[in-house]
């Protein structure tokens, strides 16, 4: 069975189905479509469907041109109609994997996608999960769903398996895990140019998975199992979380010693081996780094192991917005003012520079703590005109224009996200006091007595 599928992949007649057209799924879908594969994008968010089908983008750094081209050439379309799943030879799942309110994995999106695929599963289909998750998800959650999928007229099960009325993995269908390594807006790397780790449930599954991904990805890296691939993704993100926590801790220590942590990290980064630079900031943000490590913490409990490094890093990183507000209070104090009653302008709402992604952004936490201290808070972000509703926050706030007149109103300007578009000299000239959590002003050559770092 897999030979038939491999042939279809090779001659590009295989149809690709992508479930979840977000930051990860949409660029992947466009990659397959632009390589000539008919690609169907599935999403439950019906608002996105007409936008994409009219060739427009809803994510700032994903250019409409690419969508338009693939829509016009009829290689890509989006739909919320999951009865079309059997049209796809390869189904790739790119749905969210957040934490619930108890900081435990919320894999309901994966489960819902799995149920949909199982409902329409047919012989010869390949399924790959890309969502970041704990080791075991593919084999413990998805595999049983597909093995026990209802055999319908459309399933095409003919082999010996029809006696047992079960789909057999590696024979009737193929299953793999391949983590996404998207770095939104990175000019050097995009979906196609980032090597991709792949783990199949069986050797046939791996063979099919590699064939599928080799069509669009510069390099595939096979590993022995989906578990190993799931763990690889978590290692990558835990490594970042821990190293960011380390420089955040050093920032607090060095600050007391009157040493500038950014200067020290830049100096250490000149070592040509054995050191990778990580920079401090106002707290962790984004869909991955603040969340994924706790997927492992949760799973490790099943094995009676506590993940001390992960917890400690989480503790330090979570404390960062509080530290920044503490520093803001100290800075105001120098000017005989208090945060209580002051007007604060936060620069940058998204979690990372030059993108519009608000997920887990520390700016939202900063607003909350500053308000608790009695400050009146506004924000500016060229990419976020209005603060969206998130799982935790629902602010009714719009971005304030960075005009001379507006800036004169604020007692403190607090830089949270160092967008490239910011004119740091103009901001300095028109602010009373500045607190910079990214060292952006100094990097832009600003020297000023009203500039402080946190
Ligand atoms: N954004 C990143 O930079 C990044 C990087 C690496 C890994 N990841 C991982 O990739 C996964 C997806 O992340 P994302 O950033 O693309 O999320 P996203 O929120 O941008 O997109 C997910 C999409 O899935 C849709 N969706 C949810 N449930 C669905 C369902 N049952 N069927 C069909 N569509 C459904 C949502 O409507 C949304 O459009 C997550 O596990 C994340 O951890 C993300």
Short mmCIF file of C-alpha atoms and ligand atoms in Angstrom, two decimals:
data_model
loop_
_atom_site.label_atom_id
_atom_site.label_comp_id
_atom_site.label_asym_id
_atom_site.label_seq_id
_atom_site.Cartn_x
_atom_site.Cartn_y
_atom_site.Cartn_z
CA UNK A 1 0.00 0.00 0.00
CA UNK A 2 2.77 2.42 0.84
CA UNK A 3 4.34 1.96 -2.61
CA UNK A 4 1.21 3.38 -4.21
CA UNK A 5 1.34 6.38 -1.91
CA UNK A 6 5.08 6.86 -2.47
CA UNK A 7 4.46 6.92 -6.23
CA UNK A 8 1.76 9.58 -5.82
CA UNK A 9 4.09 11.66 -3.69
CA UNK A 10 6.89 11.32 -6.20
CA UNK A 11 4.78 12.36 -9.17
CA UNK A 12 3.10 15.09 -7.13
CA UNK A 13 -0.42 13.74 -7.56
CA UNK A 14 -0.77 13.17 -3.81
CA UNK A 15 -3.28 15.57 -2.26
CA UNK A 16 -2.12 17.27 0.93
CA UNK A 17 -4.56 18.20 3.71
CA UNK A 18 -3.42 20.60 6.41
CA UNK A 19 -5.53 20.83 9.58
CA UNK A 20 -5.15 24.19 11.33
CA UNK A 21 -4.25 27.19 9.16
CA UNK A 22 -2.34 29.25 11.73
CA UNK A 23 1.25 30.42 12.06
CA UNK A 24 2.48 26.87 11.37
CA UNK A 25 -0.14 25.27 9.13
CA UNK A 26 -0.65 28.12 6.67
CA UNK A 27 3.00 28.49 5.55
CA UNK A 28 3.29 24.70 5.29
CA UNK A 29 0.15 24.51 3.13
CA UNK A 30 1.51 27.27 0.87
CA UNK A 31 4.82 25.43 0.57
CA UNK A 32 3.13 22.26 -0.73
CA UNK A 33 0.81 24.23 -3.00
CA UNK A 34 3.65 26.22 -4.52
CA UNK A 35 5.55 22.99 -5.19
CA UNK A 36 2.58 21.83 -7.29
CA UNK A 37 0.65 19.67 -4.82
CA UNK A 38 -3.10 20.13 -4.61
CA UNK A 39 -3.44 21.31 -1.02
CA UNK A 40 -6.59 21.57 1.05
CA UNK A 41 -6.45 23.66 4.21
CA UNK A 42 -8.95 22.71 6.94
CA UNK A 43 -9.82 25.05 9.79
CA UNK A 44 -12.70 25.27 12.26
CA UNK A 45 -12.41 29.07 12.34
CA UNK A 46 -14.85 29.95 9.56
CA UNK A 47 -13.73 33.60 9.49
CA UNK A 48 -10.36 32.59 8.05
CA UNK A 49 -11.78 30.58 5.15
CA UNK A 50 -13.11 33.43 2.92
CA UNK A 51 -10.05 35.58 3.68
CA UNK A 52 -7.66 32.87 2.50
CA UNK A 53 -9.82 31.83 -0.46
CA UNK A 54 -9.84 35.40 -1.72
CA UNK A 55 -6.04 35.36 -1.70
CA UNK A 56 -5.60 37.54 1.37
CA UNK A 57 -3.50 36.98 4.47
CA UNK A 58 -4.54 37.44 8.08
CA UNK A 59 -1.01 37.08 9.51
CA UNK A 60 1.29 40.07 9.05
CA UNK A 61 4.48 38.25 8.05
CA UNK A 62 2.75 35.79 5.67
CA UNK A 63 2.50 37.70 2.41
CA UNK A 64 -0.82 37.72 0.55
CA UNK A 65 1.06 37.31 -2.78
CA UNK A 66 1.96 33.72 -2.02
CA UNK A 67 -1.61 32.88 -0.99
CA UNK A 68 -3.03 34.61 -4.06
CA UNK A 69 -0.69 32.74 -6.39
CA UNK A 70 -1.62 29.31 -5.02
CA UNK A 71 -5.34 30.14 -4.92
CA UNK A 72 -5.29 31.44 -8.51
CA UNK A 73 -3.38 28.38 -9.74
CA UNK A 74 -6.04 26.28 -7.98
CA UNK A 75 -3.39 24.46 -5.95
CA UNK A 76 -4.69 25.70 -2.61
CA UNK A 77 -8.04 26.34 -1.04
CA UNK A 78 -9.31 26.52 2.53
CA UNK A 79 -12.43 24.89 3.89
CA UNK A 80 -14.26 24.17 7.13
CA UNK A 81 -15.89 21.12 5.54
CA UNK A 82 -14.18 18.10 7.07
CA UNK A 83 -16.16 15.62 4.96
CA UNK A 84 -13.50 16.44 2.34
CA UNK A 85 -10.77 14.82 4.47
CA UNK A 86 -10.78 11.56 2.45
CA UNK A 87 -9.62 13.57 -0.61
CA UNK A 88 -6.27 14.03 1.13
CA UNK A 89 -3.55 11.39 0.81
CA UNK A 90 -1.49 13.07 3.52
CA UNK A 91 -3.09 14.85 6.46
CA UNK A 92 -0.87 17.09 8.57
CA UNK A 93 -2.16 18.36 11.93
CA UNK A 94 -1.02 21.85 13.02
CA UNK A 95 -3.48 22.77 15.77
CA UNK A 96 -2.78 24.64 19.04
CA UNK A 97 -1.48 22.94 22.18
CA UNK A 98 -1.96 25.42 25.04
CA UNK A 99 -1.98 24.87 28.80
CA UNK A 100 -5.23 24.85 30.75
CA UNK A 101 -5.85 27.02 33.81
CA UNK A 102 -3.99 24.47 35.98
CA UNK A 103 -0.90 24.73 33.76
CA UNK A 104 -1.57 21.26 32.42
CA UNK A 105 -1.48 20.24 28.73
CA UNK A 106 -4.69 20.99 26.87
CA UNK A 107 -4.62 18.49 24.03
CA UNK A 108 -8.31 18.81 23.18
CA UNK A 109 -7.45 20.40 19.80
CA UNK A 110 -5.33 17.37 18.89
CA UNK A 111 -8.06 15.03 20.12
CA UNK A 112 -10.73 16.85 18.11
CA UNK A 113 -8.60 16.72 14.96
CA UNK A 114 -7.89 13.04 15.61
CA UNK A 115 -11.60 12.28 15.96
CA UNK A 116 -12.35 14.06 12.66
CA UNK A 117 -9.61 12.18 10.82
CA UNK A 118 -10.73 8.87 12.36
CA UNK A 119 -14.31 9.53 11.27
CA UNK A 120 -13.27 9.78 7.62
CA UNK A 121 -10.11 7.63 7.63
CA UNK A 122 -9.56 5.63 4.47
CA UNK A 123 -6.95 3.09 3.49
CA UNK A 124 -3.69 4.55 2.21
CA UNK A 125 -3.82 7.79 4.18
CA UNK A 126 -0.79 9.26 5.90
CA UNK A 127 -1.24 11.36 9.05
CA UNK A 128 1.42 13.49 10.69
CA UNK A 129 1.12 15.49 13.90
CA UNK A 130 3.20 18.68 14.10
CA UNK A 131 1.79 20.35 17.23
CA UNK A 132 4.30 20.58 20.10
CA UNK A 133 3.29 18.05 22.75
CA UNK A 134 4.50 15.57 25.38
CA UNK A 135 6.28 12.36 24.36
CA UNK A 136 3.70 9.67 23.75
CA UNK A 137 0.88 11.77 22.30
CA UNK A 138 1.04 10.31 18.78
CA UNK A 139 1.12 6.69 19.90
CA UNK A 140 -1.07 6.96 23.00
CA UNK A 141 -3.77 9.35 21.76
CA UNK A 142 -3.89 9.31 17.94
CA UNK A 143 -2.85 5.74 17.16
CA UNK A 144 -5.73 4.03 19.05
CA UNK A 145 -8.22 6.48 17.51
CA UNK A 146 -7.16 5.47 13.99
CA UNK A 147 -6.79 1.76 14.74
CA UNK A 148 -10.35 1.77 16.03
CA UNK A 149 -11.70 4.08 13.33
CA UNK A 150 -15.03 2.97 11.89
CA UNK A 151 -14.64 0.99 8.70
CA UNK A 152 -17.10 2.45 6.20
CA UNK A 153 -17.79 1.82 2.52
CA UNK A 154 -15.35 4.58 1.70
CA UNK A 155 -12.57 3.15 3.84
CA UNK A 156 -11.47 0.76 1.07
CA UNK A 157 -10.26 -1.84 3.56
CA UNK A 158 -9.89 -5.03 1.52
CA UNK A 159 -6.97 -6.89 2.99
CA UNK A 160 -6.93 -9.49 5.74
CA UNK A 161 -7.70 -6.60 8.05
CA UNK A 162 -11.31 -6.51 6.92
CA UNK A 163 -11.79 -9.72 8.96
CA UNK A 164 -10.67 -8.00 12.13
CA UNK A 165 -12.41 -4.83 11.02
CA UNK A 166 -9.47 -2.75 12.13
CA UNK A 167 -7.10 -0.41 10.38
CA UNK A 168 -3.52 -1.59 10.76
CA UNK A 169 -0.81 1.05 11.15
CA UNK A 170 2.02 0.77 8.64
CA UNK A 171 -0.26 -1.22 6.30
CA UNK A 172 -3.63 0.49 5.98
CA UNK A 173 -2.54 3.90 7.17
CA UNK A 174 0.70 5.62 8.15
CA UNK A 175 1.32 7.76 11.21
CA UNK A 176 4.22 10.01 12.21
CA UNK A 177 5.18 12.95 14.40
CA UNK A 178 7.26 15.78 13.01
CA UNK A 179 7.66 18.90 15.14
CA UNK A 180 7.37 22.34 13.64
CA UNK A 181 10.34 24.68 14.07
CA UNK A 182 8.80 27.85 12.69
CA UNK A 183 10.47 31.10 13.75
CA UNK A 184 7.99 33.76 12.61
CA UNK A 185 9.52 36.58 10.58
CA UNK A 186 13.05 35.16 10.69
CA UNK A 187 14.54 36.49 7.42
CA UNK A 188 17.12 33.68 7.30
CA UNK A 189 14.92 30.63 7.88
CA UNK A 190 11.40 29.73 6.80
CA UNK A 191 9.35 26.51 6.72
CA UNK A 192 11.17 25.05 3.70
CA UNK A 193 14.72 25.82 4.85
CA UNK A 194 14.58 24.53 8.43
CA UNK A 195 15.62 20.85 8.79
CA UNK A 196 12.75 18.72 10.04
CA UNK A 197 12.89 15.89 12.57
CA UNK A 198 10.58 12.97 11.73
CA UNK A 199 9.58 9.88 13.72
CA UNK A 200 7.25 7.19 12.30
CA UNK A 201 5.24 4.61 14.24
CA UNK A 202 6.61 1.85 11.93
CA UNK A 203 9.44 1.81 9.38
CA UNK A 204 6.84 2.11 6.57
CA UNK A 205 5.32 5.13 8.33
CA UNK A 206 8.76 6.74 8.51
CA UNK A 207 9.43 6.01 4.84
CA UNK A 208 6.19 7.70 3.79
CA UNK A 209 6.76 10.63 6.19
CA UNK A 210 10.25 11.28 4.83
CA UNK A 211 8.96 11.11 1.25
CA UNK A 212 6.23 13.66 2.04
CA UNK A 213 8.47 16.11 3.86
CA UNK A 214 11.42 15.73 1.46
CA UNK A 215 9.19 17.28 -1.22
CA UNK A 216 9.19 20.65 0.52
CA UNK A 217 11.80 20.67 3.31
CA UNK A 218 15.51 21.17 2.69
CA UNK A 219 16.55 18.33 5.00
CA UNK A 220 14.73 15.68 6.99
CA UNK A 221 16.22 14.12 10.13
CA UNK A 222 14.76 10.67 10.85
CA UNK A 223 14.58 9.50 14.47
CA UNK A 224 13.61 6.11 15.85
CA UNK A 225 10.05 6.87 17.01
CA UNK A 226 7.38 9.56 17.31
CA UNK A 227 8.29 9.72 21.03
CA UNK A 228 11.88 10.67 20.18
CA UNK A 229 10.63 13.36 17.78
CA UNK A 230 8.19 14.72 20.39
CA UNK A 231 10.99 14.80 22.97
CA UNK A 232 13.33 16.58 20.53
CA UNK A 233 10.94 19.49 20.19
CA UNK A 234 10.60 19.76 23.96
CA UNK A 235 14.38 19.67 24.45
CA UNK A 236 14.75 22.57 21.99
CA UNK A 237 12.22 24.73 23.82
CA UNK A 238 13.32 23.75 27.34
CA UNK A 239 16.88 24.67 26.36
CA UNK A 240 15.69 28.14 25.37
CA UNK A 241 13.51 28.60 28.44
CA UNK A 242 16.35 27.63 30.81
CA UNK A 243 18.96 29.79 29.10
CA UNK A 244 16.64 32.79 29.04
CA UNK A 245 15.95 32.24 32.76
CA UNK A 246 19.69 32.12 33.39
CA UNK A 247 20.35 35.52 31.78
CA UNK A 248 17.28 36.94 33.49
CA UNK A 249 18.68 35.84 36.83
CA UNK A 250 22.12 37.22 35.96
CA UNK A 251 20.49 40.49 34.95
CA UNK A 252 19.14 40.90 38.49
CA UNK A 253 22.47 39.93 40.11
CA UNK A 254 24.61 42.10 37.81
CA UNK A 255 22.29 45.05 38.20
CA UNK A 256 23.03 45.11 41.94
CA UNK A 257 26.75 44.98 41.12
CA UNK A 258 26.37 47.84 38.66
CA UNK A 259 27.26 45.60 35.72
CA UNK A 260 25.32 45.79 32.46
CA UNK A 261 24.15 42.26 31.56
CA UNK A 262 23.80 43.11 27.85
CA UNK A 263 27.40 44.26 27.69
CA UNK A 264 28.47 41.02 29.39
CA UNK A 265 26.42 38.76 27.09
CA UNK A 266 27.76 40.56 23.99
CA UNK A 267 31.30 40.21 25.27
CA UNK A 268 30.82 36.49 26.08
CA UNK A 269 29.34 35.95 22.62
CA UNK A 270 32.71 36.73 21.06
CA UNK A 271 33.89 33.31 22.31
CA UNK A 272 33.91 31.26 19.10
CA UNK A 273 32.87 27.99 20.78
CA UNK A 274 30.88 26.71 23.75
CA UNK A 275 28.69 29.77 24.23
CA UNK A 276 25.40 30.82 22.68
CA UNK A 277 24.00 34.26 23.44
CA UNK A 278 20.58 34.54 25.07
CA UNK A 279 19.21 37.90 26.13
CA UNK A 280 17.11 38.96 29.12
CA UNK A 281 13.70 40.53 28.69
CA UNK A 282 10.41 41.44 30.36
CA UNK A 283 9.24 37.80 30.50
CA UNK A 284 8.60 34.89 28.17
CA UNK A 285 6.11 35.12 25.35
CA UNK A 286 4.77 33.22 22.37
CA UNK A 287 3.03 29.93 21.88
CA UNK A 288 6.06 27.73 22.60
CA UNK A 289 8.67 28.67 25.19
CA UNK A 290 6.38 29.58 28.12
CA UNK A 291 4.17 26.54 27.48
CA UNK A 292 5.90 23.50 26.01
CA UNK A 293 8.32 22.79 28.89
CA UNK A 294 5.31 22.17 31.16
CA UNK A 295 4.09 19.46 28.80
CA UNK A 296 7.14 17.48 29.87
CA UNK A 297 6.71 18.39 33.54
CA UNK A 298 3.19 16.98 33.40
CA UNK A 299 4.21 13.78 31.64
CA UNK A 300 7.24 13.28 33.90
CA UNK A 301 4.90 13.07 36.91
CA UNK A 302 3.51 9.84 35.47
CA UNK A 303 7.05 8.46 35.88
CA UNK A 304 7.45 9.92 39.38
CA UNK A 305 10.09 12.38 38.25
CA UNK A 306 10.02 16.10 38.95
CA UNK A 307 11.53 18.44 36.38
CA UNK A 308 13.42 20.82 38.66
CA UNK A 309 15.28 22.75 35.97
CA UNK A 310 12.06 23.45 34.09
CA UNK A 311 10.22 24.58 37.22
CA UNK A 312 13.07 26.86 38.31
CA UNK A 313 13.33 28.45 34.86
CA UNK A 314 9.55 28.91 34.85
CA UNK A 315 9.71 30.58 38.26
CA UNK A 316 12.42 33.06 37.22
CA UNK A 317 10.86 33.87 33.86
CA UNK A 318 7.40 34.32 35.41
CA UNK A 319 8.88 36.76 37.93
CA UNK A 320 10.33 39.02 35.20
CA UNK A 321 7.29 41.29 34.61
CA UNK A 322 7.12 41.84 38.39
CA UNK A 323 10.81 42.73 38.43
CA UNK A 324 10.28 45.20 35.58
CA UNK A 325 7.42 46.92 37.42
CA UNK A 326 9.54 47.02 40.59
CA UNK A 327 12.26 48.76 38.57
CA UNK A 328 9.65 51.12 37.10
CA UNK A 329 8.67 52.10 40.66
CA UNK A 330 12.32 52.72 41.59
CA UNK A 331 12.89 54.84 38.50
CA UNK A 332 9.80 56.96 39.18
CA UNK A 333 11.02 57.34 42.74
CA UNK A 334 14.23 58.94 41.48
CA UNK A 335 12.03 61.67 39.98
CA UNK A 336 10.00 62.02 43.20
CA UNK A 337 7.01 60.33 41.62
CA UNK A 338 5.13 57.13 42.33
CA UNK A 339 3.62 54.62 39.95
CA UNK A 340 0.33 55.23 41.69
CA UNK A 341 -1.40 57.90 39.62
CA UNK A 342 1.33 58.03 36.93
CA UNK A 343 0.66 57.63 33.24
CA UNK A 344 2.69 54.85 31.65
CA UNK A 345 3.05 54.15 27.94
CA UNK A 346 4.12 50.60 27.07
CA UNK A 347 5.94 50.31 23.76
CA UNK A 348 5.35 46.99 22.00
CA UNK A 349 2.45 44.67 22.68
CA UNK A 350 3.40 41.56 20.67
CA UNK A 351 5.67 39.03 22.37
CA UNK A 352 8.47 39.41 19.83
CA UNK A 353 9.77 42.20 17.66
CA UNK A 354 8.35 42.93 14.21
CA UNK A 355 5.45 40.47 14.44
CA UNK A 356 1.79 40.82 15.42
CA UNK A 357 1.54 37.66 17.54
CA UNK A 358 0.12 38.48 20.99
CA UNK A 359 0.11 35.00 22.49
CA UNK A 360 1.43 34.93 26.07
CA UNK A 361 2.92 38.40 25.55
CA UNK A 362 4.54 39.77 28.72
CA UNK A 363 3.17 43.22 27.81
CA UNK A 364 -0.28 42.01 28.87
CA UNK A 365 1.06 41.01 32.27
CA UNK A 366 2.88 44.34 32.60
CA UNK A 367 -0.40 46.19 31.99
CA UNK A 368 -2.07 44.11 34.69
CA UNK A 369 0.63 44.68 37.34
CA UNK A 370 1.05 48.38 36.54
CA UNK A 371 -2.71 48.88 36.89
CA UNK A 372 -2.66 47.04 40.21
CA UNK A 373 -0.07 49.59 41.36
CA UNK A 374 -2.42 52.40 40.40
CA UNK A 375 -0.77 53.46 37.13
CA UNK A 376 -2.82 54.56 34.13
CA UNK A 377 -1.54 52.47 31.23
CA UNK A 378 -1.66 52.91 27.46
CA UNK A 379 0.31 51.12 24.78
CA UNK A 380 1.67 51.59 21.29
CA UNK A 381 2.34 48.84 18.79
CA UNK A 382 2.54 49.45 15.04
CA UNK A 383 1.40 45.86 14.41
CA UNK A 384 -1.33 45.54 17.04
CA UNK A 385 -3.88 48.35 16.56
CA UNK A 386 -6.18 46.89 19.21
CA UNK A 387 -5.42 44.42 21.98
CA UNK A 388 -7.12 41.13 21.10
CA UNK A 389 -8.98 39.03 23.63
CA UNK A 390 -6.75 36.24 24.92
CA UNK A 391 -7.48 33.29 27.20
CA UNK A 392 -6.53 35.35 30.23
CA UNK A 393 -6.94 39.00 29.33
CA UNK A 394 -9.65 41.09 27.81
CA UNK A 395 -8.46 44.70 27.64
CA UNK A 396 -10.40 47.25 25.68
CA UNK A 397 -7.34 49.17 24.51
CA UNK A 398 -6.19 50.68 21.22
CA UNK A 399 -2.65 51.57 20.20
CA UNK A 400 -1.81 55.22 20.93
CA UNK A 401 -0.11 57.15 18.15
CA UNK A 402 3.52 58.06 18.91
CA UNK A 403 3.17 61.79 18.33
CA UNK A 404 5.02 64.53 20.23
CA UNK A 405 1.72 65.73 21.68
CA UNK A 406 0.66 62.28 22.89
CA UNK A 407 4.03 61.40 24.35
CA UNK A 408 4.13 64.53 26.45
CA UNK A 409 1.24 63.07 28.49
CA UNK A 410 3.23 60.14 29.90
CA UNK A 411 5.35 60.09 33.05
CA UNK A 412 7.09 56.90 31.97
CA UNK A 413 7.69 55.12 28.65
CA UNK A 414 8.34 51.40 29.16
CA UNK A 415 9.79 49.49 26.21
CA UNK A 416 8.56 45.90 26.25
CA UNK A 417 9.02 44.86 22.59
CA UNK A 418 11.87 46.31 20.53
CA UNK A 419 10.23 46.68 17.11
CA UNK A 420 12.71 47.72 14.42
CA UNK A 421 10.33 50.43 13.20
CA UNK A 422 10.62 52.41 16.43
CA UNK A 423 12.52 55.65 16.10
CA UNK A 424 14.42 55.43 19.37
CA UNK A 425 15.95 58.88 19.05
CA UNK A 426 12.53 60.49 18.47
CA UNK A 427 11.07 58.56 21.42
CA UNK A 428 13.92 59.67 23.68
CA UNK A 429 13.57 63.29 22.62
CA UNK A 430 9.88 63.26 23.48
CA UNK A 431 9.72 61.17 26.66
CA UNK A 432 10.14 62.25 30.26
CA UNK A 433 11.58 58.95 31.54
CA UNK A 434 12.29 55.68 29.71
CA UNK A 435 12.64 52.15 31.06
CA UNK A 436 14.09 49.76 28.48
CA UNK A 437 13.74 45.99 29.00
CA UNK A 438 15.55 45.08 25.76
CA UNK A 439 18.58 47.35 25.60
CA UNK A 440 17.10 48.69 22.35
CA UNK A 441 17.78 52.37 22.99
CA UNK A 442 21.48 51.88 23.67
CA UNK A 443 21.79 49.60 20.64
CA UNK A 444 20.25 52.42 18.58
CA UNK A 445 22.99 54.73 19.85
CA UNK A 446 20.84 56.62 22.36
CA UNK A 447 22.59 58.04 25.42
CA UNK A 448 20.40 59.93 27.83
CA UNK A 449 20.06 60.64 31.52
CA UNK A 450 16.40 59.78 31.38
CA UNK A 451 17.12 56.29 30.04
CA UNK A 452 17.09 53.32 32.46
CA UNK A 453 17.20 49.57 31.91
CA UNK A 454 15.30 46.73 33.54
N1 LIG B 1 3.78 29.70 16.08
C1 LIG B 1 4.98 29.18 16.14
O1 LIG B 1 5.97 29.88 15.92
C2 LIG B 1 5.22 27.71 16.44
C3 LIG B 1 6.52 27.21 16.33
C4 LIG B 1 6.74 25.86 16.57
C5 LIG B 1 5.69 25.03 16.94
N2 LIG B 1 4.44 25.54 17.07
C6 LIG B 1 3.38 24.60 17.43
O2 LIG B 1 2.52 24.38 16.33
C7 LIG B 1 1.18 24.18 16.77
C8 LIG B 1 0.27 25.17 16.08
O3 LIG B 1 0.65 26.48 16.44
P1 LIG B 1 0.23 27.77 15.63
O4 LIG B 1 1.13 28.85 16.11
O5 LIG B 1 0.15 27.50 14.17
O6 LIG B 1 -1.25 27.99 16.19
P2 LIG B 1 -2.38 28.98 15.62
O7 LIG B 1 -3.28 29.27 16.75
O8 LIG B 1 -1.73 30.10 14.87
O9 LIG B 1 -3.15 28.12 14.54
C9 LIG B 1 -3.89 27.00 14.83
C10 LIG B 1 -5.07 26.94 13.90
O10 LIG B 1 -5.76 25.72 14.15
C11 LIG B 1 -7.14 25.96 14.06
N3 LIG B 1 -7.82 24.86 14.74
C12 LIG B 1 -8.00 24.63 16.06
N4 LIG B 1 -8.64 23.48 16.26
C13 LIG B 1 -8.87 22.94 15.04
C14 LIG B 1 -9.47 21.74 14.60
N5 LIG B 1 -9.98 20.85 15.45
N6 LIG B 1 -9.54 21.53 13.26
C15 LIG B 1 -9.03 22.43 12.39
N7 LIG B 1 -8.45 23.56 12.76
C16 LIG B 1 -8.34 23.81 14.07
C17 LIG B 1 -7.32 27.32 14.67
O11 LIG B 1 -8.52 27.91 14.26
C18 LIG B 1 -6.09 28.04 14.11
O12 LIG B 1 -6.35 28.66 12.86
C19 LIG B 1 1.22 24.33 18.29
O13 LIG B 1 1.33 23.08 18.89
C20 LIG B 1 2.50 25.11 18.54
O14 LIG B 1 3.05 24.82 19.79
C21 LIG B 1 4.18 26.87 16.82
#
